[in-house]
Tab-separated table of N, CA and C and ligand atoms in Angstrom:
chain	number	residue	atom	x	y	z
W	65	MET	N	-2.203	-8.968	20.767
W	65	MET	CA	-2.818	-7.654	20.603
W	65	MET	C	-3.681	-7.662	19.340
W	66	PRO	N	-4.798	-8.366	19.335
W	66	PRO	CA	-5.565	-8.574	18.101
W	66	PRO	C	-6.130	-7.300	17.504
W	67	ASP	N	-6.326	-6.261	18.296
W	67	ASP	CA	-6.918	-5.038	17.772
W	67	ASP	C	-5.890	-3.961	17.450
W	68	CYS	N	-4.621	-4.323	17.474
W	68	CYS	CA	-3.569	-3.329	17.245
W	68	CYS	C	-3.249	-3.253	15.749
W	69	LEU	N	-3.454	-2.067	15.170
W	69	LEU	CA	-3.197	-1.875	13.735
W	69	LEU	C	-1.759	-2.237	13.372
W	70	PHE	N	-0.809	-1.777	14.171
W	70	PHE	CA	0.588	-1.994	13.786
W	70	PHE	C	0.988	-3.462	13.980
W	71	CYS	N	0.418	-4.150	14.962
W	71	CYS	CA	0.656	-5.600	15.064
W	71	CYS	C	0.116	-6.300	13.813
W	72	ARG	N	-1.006	-5.834	13.324
W	72	ARG	CA	-1.581	-6.438	12.108
W	72	ARG	C	-0.706	-6.142	10.896
W	73	MET	N	-0.074	-4.989	10.868
W	73	MET	CA	0.849	-4.685	9.766
W	73	MET	C	2.096	-5.564	9.866
W	74	VAL	N	2.601	-5.752	11.081
W	74	VAL	CA	3.751	-6.653	11.271
W	74	VAL	C	3.398	-8.062	10.794
W	75	ALA	N	2.162	-8.478	11.061
W	75	ALA	CA	1.725	-9.831	10.696
W	75	ALA	C	1.388	-9.959	9.209
W	76	GLY	N	1.384	-8.829	8.485
W	76	GLY	CA	1.064	-8.860	7.060
W	76	GLY	C	-0.420	-8.876	6.767
W	77	GLU	N	-1.231	-8.614	7.769
W	77	GLU	CA	-2.688	-8.625	7.592
W	77	GLU	C	-3.207	-7.295	7.047
W	78	VAL	N	-2.413	-6.234	7.223
W	78	VAL	CA	-2.715	-4.901	6.697
W	78	VAL	C	-1.499	-4.484	5.883
W	79	PRO	N	-1.713	-3.996	4.647
W	79	PRO	CA	-0.557	-3.656	3.809
W	79	PRO	C	0.268	-2.510	4.384
W	80	ALA	N	1.563	-2.597	4.141
W	80	ALA	CA	2.478	-1.555	4.582
W	80	ALA	C	3.499	-1.308	3.478
W	81	ASP	N	3.845	-0.029	3.288
W	81	ASP	CA	4.888	0.349	2.324
W	81	ASP	C	6.220	0.312	3.072
W	82	VAL	N	6.772	-0.886	3.155
W	82	VAL	CA	7.949	-1.118	3.997
W	82	VAL	C	9.209	-0.590	3.309
W	83	VAL	N	10.005	0.165	4.067
W	83	VAL	CA	11.263	0.698	3.526
W	83	VAL	C	12.476	0.048	4.177
W	84	HIS	N	12.289	-0.613	5.303
W	84	HIS	CA	13.415	-1.260	5.993
W	84	HIS	C	12.841	-2.266	6.983
W	85	ARG	N	13.512	-3.382	7.105
W	85	ARG	CA	13.073	-4.367	8.091
W	85	ARG	C	14.292	-5.085	8.652
W	86	THR	N	14.214	-5.433	9.928
W	86	THR	CA	15.179	-6.331	10.546
W	86	THR	C	14.359	-7.424	11.233
W	87	ASP	N	15.046	-8.324	11.908
W	87	ASP	CA	14.299	-9.397	12.564
W	87	ASP	C	13.400	-8.871	13.679
W	88	ARG	N	13.680	-7.653	14.184
W	88	ARG	CA	12.881	-7.149	15.314
W	88	ARG	C	12.256	-5.780	15.079
W	89	VAL	N	12.535	-5.183	13.917
W	89	VAL	CA	12.078	-3.811	13.658
W	89	VAL	C	11.477	-3.730	12.258
W	90	LEU	N	10.431	-2.895	12.125
W	90	LEU	CA	9.827	-2.645	10.819
W	90	LEU	C	9.729	-1.128	10.628
W	91	ALA	N	10.007	-0.673	9.407
W	91	ALA	CA	9.872	0.746	9.063
W	91	ALA	C	9.056	0.846	7.789
W	92	PHE	N	8.019	1.673	7.828
W	92	PHE	CA	7.117	1.799	6.673
W	92	PHE	C	6.636	3.239	6.563
W	93	ARG	N	6.220	3.618	5.352
W	93	ARG	CA	5.811	5.002	5.122
W	93	ARG	C	4.463	5.291	5.777
W	94	ASP	N	4.397	6.494	6.382
W	94	ASP	CA	3.137	6.935	6.979
W	94	ASP	C	2.104	7.138	5.875
W	95	ILE	N	0.885	6.723	6.125
W	95	ILE	CA	-0.180	6.818	5.121
W	95	ILE	C	-0.619	8.262	4.908
W	96	ASN	N	-0.298	9.133	5.833
W	96	ASN	CA	-0.686	10.553	5.761
W	96	ASN	C	0.558	11.411	6.001
W	97	PRO	N	1.465	11.419	5.000
W	97	PRO	CA	2.789	12.008	5.257
W	97	PRO	C	2.738	13.505	5.529
W	98	GLN	N	3.535	13.923	6.497
W	98	GLN	CA	3.627	15.327	6.895
W	98	GLN	C	4.917	15.967	6.403
W	99	ALA	N	5.702	15.239	5.643
W	99	ALA	CA	6.971	15.737	5.102
W	99	ALA	C	7.356	14.801	3.950
W	100	PRO	N	8.268	15.231	3.063
W	100	PRO	CA	8.672	14.352	1.956
W	100	PRO	C	9.118	12.973	2.435
W	101	THR	N	9.851	12.919	3.523
W	101	THR	CA	10.104	11.642	4.199
W	101	THR	C	9.298	11.610	5.483
W	102	HIS	N	8.384	10.653	5.570
W	102	HIS	CA	7.645	10.429	6.814
W	102	HIS	C	7.470	8.919	6.952
W	103	VAL	N	8.336	8.359	7.758
W	103	VAL	CA	8.397	6.907	7.944
W	103	VAL	C	8.125	6.603	9.411
W	104	LEU	N	7.373	5.554	9.664
W	104	LEU	CA	7.143	5.078	11.028
W	104	LEU	C	8.068	3.910	11.293
W	105	VAL	N	8.766	3.959	12.420
W	105	VAL	CA	9.726	2.913	12.788
W	105	VAL	C	9.223	2.267	14.069
W	106	ILE	N	8.988	0.958	14.018
W	106	ILE	CA	8.330	0.286	15.148
W	106	ILE	C	9.059	-1.012	15.505
W	107	PRO	N	8.985	-1.385	16.780
W	107	PRO	CA	9.394	-2.746	17.130
W	107	PRO	C	8.309	-3.715	16.653
W	108	ARG	N	8.724	-4.895	16.199
W	108	ARG	CA	7.716	-5.885	15.785
W	108	ARG	C	6.871	-6.318	16.983
W	109	ASP	N	7.493	-6.420	18.134
W	109	ASP	CA	6.750	-6.769	19.341
W	109	ASP	C	5.923	-5.569	19.800
W	110	HIS	N	4.800	-5.870	20.414
W	110	HIS	CA	3.919	-4.799	20.881
W	110	HIS	C	4.415	-4.234	22.208
W	111	HIS	N	4.737	-2.939	22.179
W	111	HIS	CA	5.018	-2.169	23.396
W	111	HIS	C	4.330	-0.832	23.212
W	112	PRO	N	3.625	-0.339	24.218
W	112	PRO	CA	2.805	0.855	24.001
W	112	PRO	C	3.581	2.149	23.840
W	113	THR	N	4.707	2.290	24.533
W	113	THR	CA	5.443	3.563	24.522
W	113	THR	C	6.943	3.287	24.560
W	114	ALA	N	7.716	4.337	24.288
W	114	ALA	CA	9.170	4.220	24.368
W	114	ALA	C	9.603	3.896	25.801
W	115	ALA	N	8.951	4.514	26.767
W	115	ALA	CA	9.322	4.262	28.160
W	115	ALA	C	9.039	2.812	28.541
W	116	ALA	N	7.902	2.276	28.058
W	116	ALA	CA	7.587	0.870	28.348
W	116	ALA	C	8.626	-0.047	27.723
W	117	LEU	N	9.036	0.261	26.501
W	117	LEU	CA	10.041	-0.579	25.852
W	117	LEU	C	11.400	-0.432	26.538
W	118	ALA	N	11.728	0.765	26.970
W	118	ALA	CA	13.002	0.973	27.667
W	118	ALA	C	13.085	0.102	28.912
W	119	THR	N	11.956	-0.106	29.568
W	119	THR	CA	11.926	-0.957	30.752
W	119	THR	C	11.962	-2.436	30.367
W	120	ALA	N	11.160	-2.796	29.352
W	120	ALA	CA	10.993	-4.210	29.000
W	120	ALA	C	12.184	-4.761	28.227
W	121	ASP	N	12.753	-3.956	27.324
W	121	ASP	CA	13.785	-4.465	26.413
W	121	ASP	C	14.586	-3.287	25.862
W	122	PRO	N	15.493	-2.738	26.670
W	122	PRO	CA	16.215	-1.534	26.219
W	122	PRO	C	17.038	-1.778	24.963
W	123	GLY	N	17.512	-2.996	24.768
W	123	GLY	CA	18.270	-3.290	23.552
W	123	GLY	C	17.415	-3.125	22.306
W	124	LEU	N	16.144	-3.492	22.418
W	124	LEU	CA	15.241	-3.345	21.275
W	124	LEU	C	14.974	-1.871	20.983
W	125	LEU	N	14.883	-1.065	22.035
W	125	LEU	CA	14.713	0.376	21.818
W	125	LEU	C	15.911	0.925	21.039
W	126	ALA	N	17.085	0.481	21.385
W	126	ALA	CA	18.281	0.911	20.652
W	126	ALA	C	18.218	0.439	19.201
W	127	GLU	N	17.718	-0.762	18.970
W	127	GLU	CA	17.603	-1.267	17.592
W	127	GLU	C	16.633	-0.415	16.779
W	128	VAL	N	15.558	0.039	17.411
W	128	VAL	CA	14.583	0.886	16.711
W	128	VAL	C	15.245	2.204	16.304
W	129	VAL	N	15.996	2.805	17.231
W	129	VAL	CA	16.652	4.084	16.925
W	129	VAL	C	17.707	3.891	15.833
W	130	THR	N	18.451	2.797	15.904
W	130	THR	CA	19.453	2.515	14.869
W	130	THR	C	18.787	2.309	13.515
W	131	ALA	N	17.668	1.598	13.500
W	131	ALA	CA	16.946	1.379	12.244
W	131	ALA	C	16.462	2.707	11.675
W	132	ALA	N	16.010	3.602	12.532
W	132	ALA	CA	15.567	4.918	12.053
W	132	ALA	C	16.717	5.645	11.372
W	133	ASN	N	17.904	5.573	11.943
W	133	ASN	CA	19.051	6.244	11.318
W	133	ASN	C	19.420	5.585	9.992
W	134	THR	N	19.251	4.264	9.908
W	134	THR	CA	19.485	3.562	8.643
W	134	THR	C	18.517	4.055	7.577
W	135	VAL	N	17.259	4.219	7.934
W	135	VAL	CA	16.277	4.738	6.980
W	135	VAL	C	16.634	6.172	6.593
W	136	ALA	N	17.028	6.981	7.567
W	136	ALA	CA	17.408	8.366	7.267
W	136	ALA	C	18.548	8.399	6.256
W	137	ARG	N	19.480	7.497	6.382
W	137	ARG	CA	20.592	7.416	5.427
W	137	ARG	C	20.059	7.001	4.057
W	138	GLN	N	19.177	6.009	4.027
W	138	GLN	CA	18.567	5.586	2.758
W	138	GLN	C	17.863	6.741	2.069
W	139	GLU	N	17.257	7.607	2.860
W	139	GLU	CA	16.452	8.710	2.325
W	139	GLU	C	17.300	9.934	1.995
W	140	GLY	N	18.615	9.847	2.223
W	140	GLY	CA	19.496	10.959	1.913
W	140	GLY	C	19.524	12.039	2.965
W	141	LEU	N	19.040	11.732	4.156
W	141	LEU	CA	18.986	12.721	5.228
W	141	LEU	C	20.239	12.699	6.085
W	142	VAL	N	20.993	11.614	6.008
W	142	VAL	CA	22.303	11.480	6.655
W	142	VAL	C	23.269	11.103	5.539
W	143	THR	N	24.336	11.862	5.402
W	143	THR	CA	25.242	11.654	4.281
W	143	THR	C	26.687	11.637	4.763
W	144	ASP	N	27.562	11.230	3.857
W	144	ASP	CA	28.991	11.225	4.168
W	144	ASP	C	29.720	12.379	3.495
W	145	ASP	N	28.987	13.225	2.772
W	145	ASP	CA	29.643	14.236	1.942
W	145	ASP	C	29.677	15.616	2.577
W	146	GLY	N	29.372	15.688	3.851
W	146	GLY	CA	29.450	16.977	4.529
W	146	GLY	C	28.111	17.690	4.621
W	147	THR	N	27.227	17.439	3.662
W	147	THR	CA	25.889	18.010	3.773
W	147	THR	C	25.093	17.145	4.745
W	148	GLN	N	24.415	17.775	5.638
W	148	GLN	CA	23.639	17.014	6.622
W	148	GLN	C	22.230	17.580	6.665
W	149	PRO	N	21.367	17.132	5.760
W	149	PRO	CA	19.985	17.623	5.794
W	149	PRO	C	19.331	17.392	7.158
W	150	GLY	N	19.631	16.268	7.761
W	150	GLY	CA	19.107	15.980	9.089
W	150	GLY	C	17.672	15.490	9.061
W	151	TYR	N	17.241	15.087	10.216
W	151	TYR	CA	15.886	14.546	10.338
W	151	TYR	C	15.401	14.734	11.755
W	152	ARG	N	14.107	14.538	11.937
W	152	ARG	CA	13.497	14.594	13.263
W	152	ARG	C	12.908	13.231	13.573
W	153	LEU	N	13.150	12.776	14.793
W	153	LEU	CA	12.624	11.496	15.256
W	153	LEU	C	11.791	11.779	16.497
W	154	VAL	N	10.475	11.572	16.393
W	154	VAL	CA	9.584	11.919	17.499
W	154	VAL	C	8.616	10.771	17.765
W	155	THR	N	8.230	10.647	19.016
W	155	THR	CA	7.209	9.666	19.374
W	155	THR	C	6.189	10.340	20.277
W	156	ASN	N	4.974	10.427	19.798
W	156	ASN	CA	3.891	11.006	20.592
W	156	ASN	C	3.494	10.001	21.657
W	157	THR	N	3.392	10.473	22.884
W	157	THR	CA	3.092	9.581	24.002
W	157	THR	C	1.859	10.093	24.728
W	158	GLY	N	0.794	9.341	24.608
W	158	GLY	CA	-0.466	9.722	25.251
W	158	GLY	C	-1.338	10.545	24.316
W	159	PRO	N	-2.653	10.485	24.536
W	159	PRO	CA	-3.585	11.159	23.631
W	159	PRO	C	-3.406	12.668	23.598
W	160	GLY	N	-2.991	13.269	24.689
W	160	GLY	CA	-2.787	14.711	24.704
W	160	GLY	C	-1.662	15.157	23.794
W	161	ALA	N	-0.740	14.245	23.514
W	161	ALA	CA	0.380	14.549	22.617
W	161	ALA	C	0.117	14.057	21.201
W	162	GLY	N	-1.052	13.435	20.997
W	162	GLY	CA	-1.417	13.019	19.647
W	162	GLY	C	-1.192	11.549	19.347
W	163	GLN	N	-0.890	10.725	20.358
W	163	GLN	CA	-0.711	9.292	20.086
W	163	GLN	C	-2.064	8.670	19.759
W	164	SER	N	-2.182	8.139	18.536
W	164	SER	CA	-3.447	7.531	18.109
W	164	SER	C	-3.352	6.028	17.938
W	165	VAL	N	-2.142	5.486	17.912
W	165	VAL	CA	-1.943	4.038	17.815
W	165	VAL	C	-1.111	3.613	19.021
W	166	ASP	N	-1.644	2.681	19.783
W	166	ASP	CA	-1.060	2.301	21.068
W	166	ASP	C	0.029	1.233	20.891
W	167	HIS	N	0.870	1.419	19.896
W	167	HIS	CA	2.013	0.536	19.636
W	167	HIS	C	3.157	1.491	19.312
W	168	LEU	N	4.209	1.446	20.119
W	168	LEU	CA	5.295	2.412	19.959
W	168	LEU	C	5.672	2.601	18.493
W	169	HIS	N	5.722	3.857	18.086
W	169	HIS	CA	6.210	4.185	16.744
W	169	HIS	C	6.941	5.508	16.814
W	170	PHE	N	8.099	5.538	16.201
W	170	PHE	CA	8.818	6.785	16.009
W	170	PHE	C	8.473	7.321	14.630
W	171	HIS	N	8.130	8.600	14.573
W	171	HIS	CA	7.967	9.285	13.298
W	171	HIS	C	9.348	9.785	12.868
W	172	LEU	N	9.797	9.353	11.715
W	172	LEU	CA	11.022	9.875	11.109
W	172	LEU	C	10.585	10.871	10.039
W	173	LEU	N	10.934	12.136	10.259
W	173	LEU	CA	10.493	13.229	9.378
W	173	LEU	C	11.713	13.927	8.794
W	174	GLY	N	11.638	14.252	7.512
W	174	GLY	CA	12.723	15.000	6.889
W	174	GLY	C	12.384	15.329	5.458
W	175	GLY	N	13.323	16.029	4.821
W	175	GLY	CA	13.137	16.382	3.419
W	175	GLY	C	12.558	17.764	3.223
W	176	ARG	N	12.300	18.457	4.309
W	176	ARG	CA	11.877	19.864	4.254
W	176	ARG	C	12.372	20.536	5.528
W	177	GLY	N	12.317	21.855	5.562
W	177	GLY	CA	12.643	22.552	6.785
W	177	GLY	C	11.648	22.192	7.872
W	178	LEU	N	12.161	21.948	9.048
W	178	LEU	CA	11.308	21.541	10.164
W	178	LEU	C	11.369	22.622	11.234
W	179	GLY	N	10.253	23.267	11.476
W	179	GLY	CA	10.213	24.356	12.436
W	179	GLY	C	10.364	23.873	13.871
W	180	TRP	N	10.835	24.785	14.697
W	180	TRP	CA	10.923	24.517	16.138
W	180	TRP	C	10.547	25.767	16.886
W	181	PRO	N	9.697	25.738	17.903
W	181	PRO	CA	9.104	24.533	18.487
W	181	PRO	C	8.041	23.916	17.585
W	182	PRO	N	7.829	22.598	17.737
W	182	PRO	CA	6.796	21.929	16.962
W	182	PRO	C	5.409	22.318	17.493
W	183	GLY	N	4.398	22.022	16.690
W	183	GLY	CA	3.034	22.353	17.104
W	183	GLY	C	2.512	21.413	18.153
K	175	LIG	P1	0.331	8.945	16.158
K	175	LIG	O1	-0.858	9.831	15.868
K	175	LIG	O2	1.543	9.651	16.663
K	175	LIG	O3	-0.071	7.765	17.032
K	175	LIG	O4	0.784	8.357	14.753
K	175	LIG	C1	0.059	7.365	14.090
K	175	LIG	C2	0.411	7.494	12.643
K	175	LIG	O5	-0.013	6.313	11.978
K	175	LIG	C3	-0.271	8.661	11.919
K	175	LIG	O6	0.723	9.555	11.421
K	175	LIG	C4	-1.060	7.989	10.806
K	175	LIG	O7	-1.061	8.727	9.613
K	175	LIG	C5	-0.347	6.655	10.659
K	175	LIG	N1	-1.136	5.572	10.108
K	175	LIG	C6	-2.399	5.195	10.452
K	175	LIG	N2	-2.779	4.117	9.724
K	175	LIG	C7	-1.730	3.812	8.916
K	175	LIG	C8	-1.511	2.823	7.918
K	175	LIG	N3	-2.441	1.903	7.603
K	175	LIG	N4	-0.325	2.810	7.265
K	175	LIG	C9	0.607	3.735	7.551
K	175	LIG	N5	0.473	4.694	8.491
K	175	LIG	C10	-0.687	4.744	9.158
K	176	LIG	ZN1	0.782	-3.702	18.466
């Protein structure tokens, strides 16, 4: 996927503010944060959407979600002390929903009140 921005970030060709990595998952801060915590969590392999990854490699989809929760814990959004600030994990799918990068990414958002329904 030579023209994929996130593949280039995985390859180290484009800088990323990495907050967590595993052998198959990368998490880095969004360049245009919409909340105090705004981290993108992606599989290193290129898959366009969550549904595509669920079909191709459901175990990897689970690893991405687990990595997101690990980052949320690092960011103080998941705690053991009874306070649960919480977080939102969303993936825009298709241009009508705002997907601008065709490589699956979950937005991990937290650190402020998050309204519902979202815009
Ligand atoms: P989406 O619009 O849901 O596809 O999300 C793409 C996200 O990628 C946006 O929130 C952008 O701010 C973010 N983004 C674009 N380029 C970079 C970059 N070089 N580093 C970090 N985040 C980026
Ligand atoms: Zn890619």
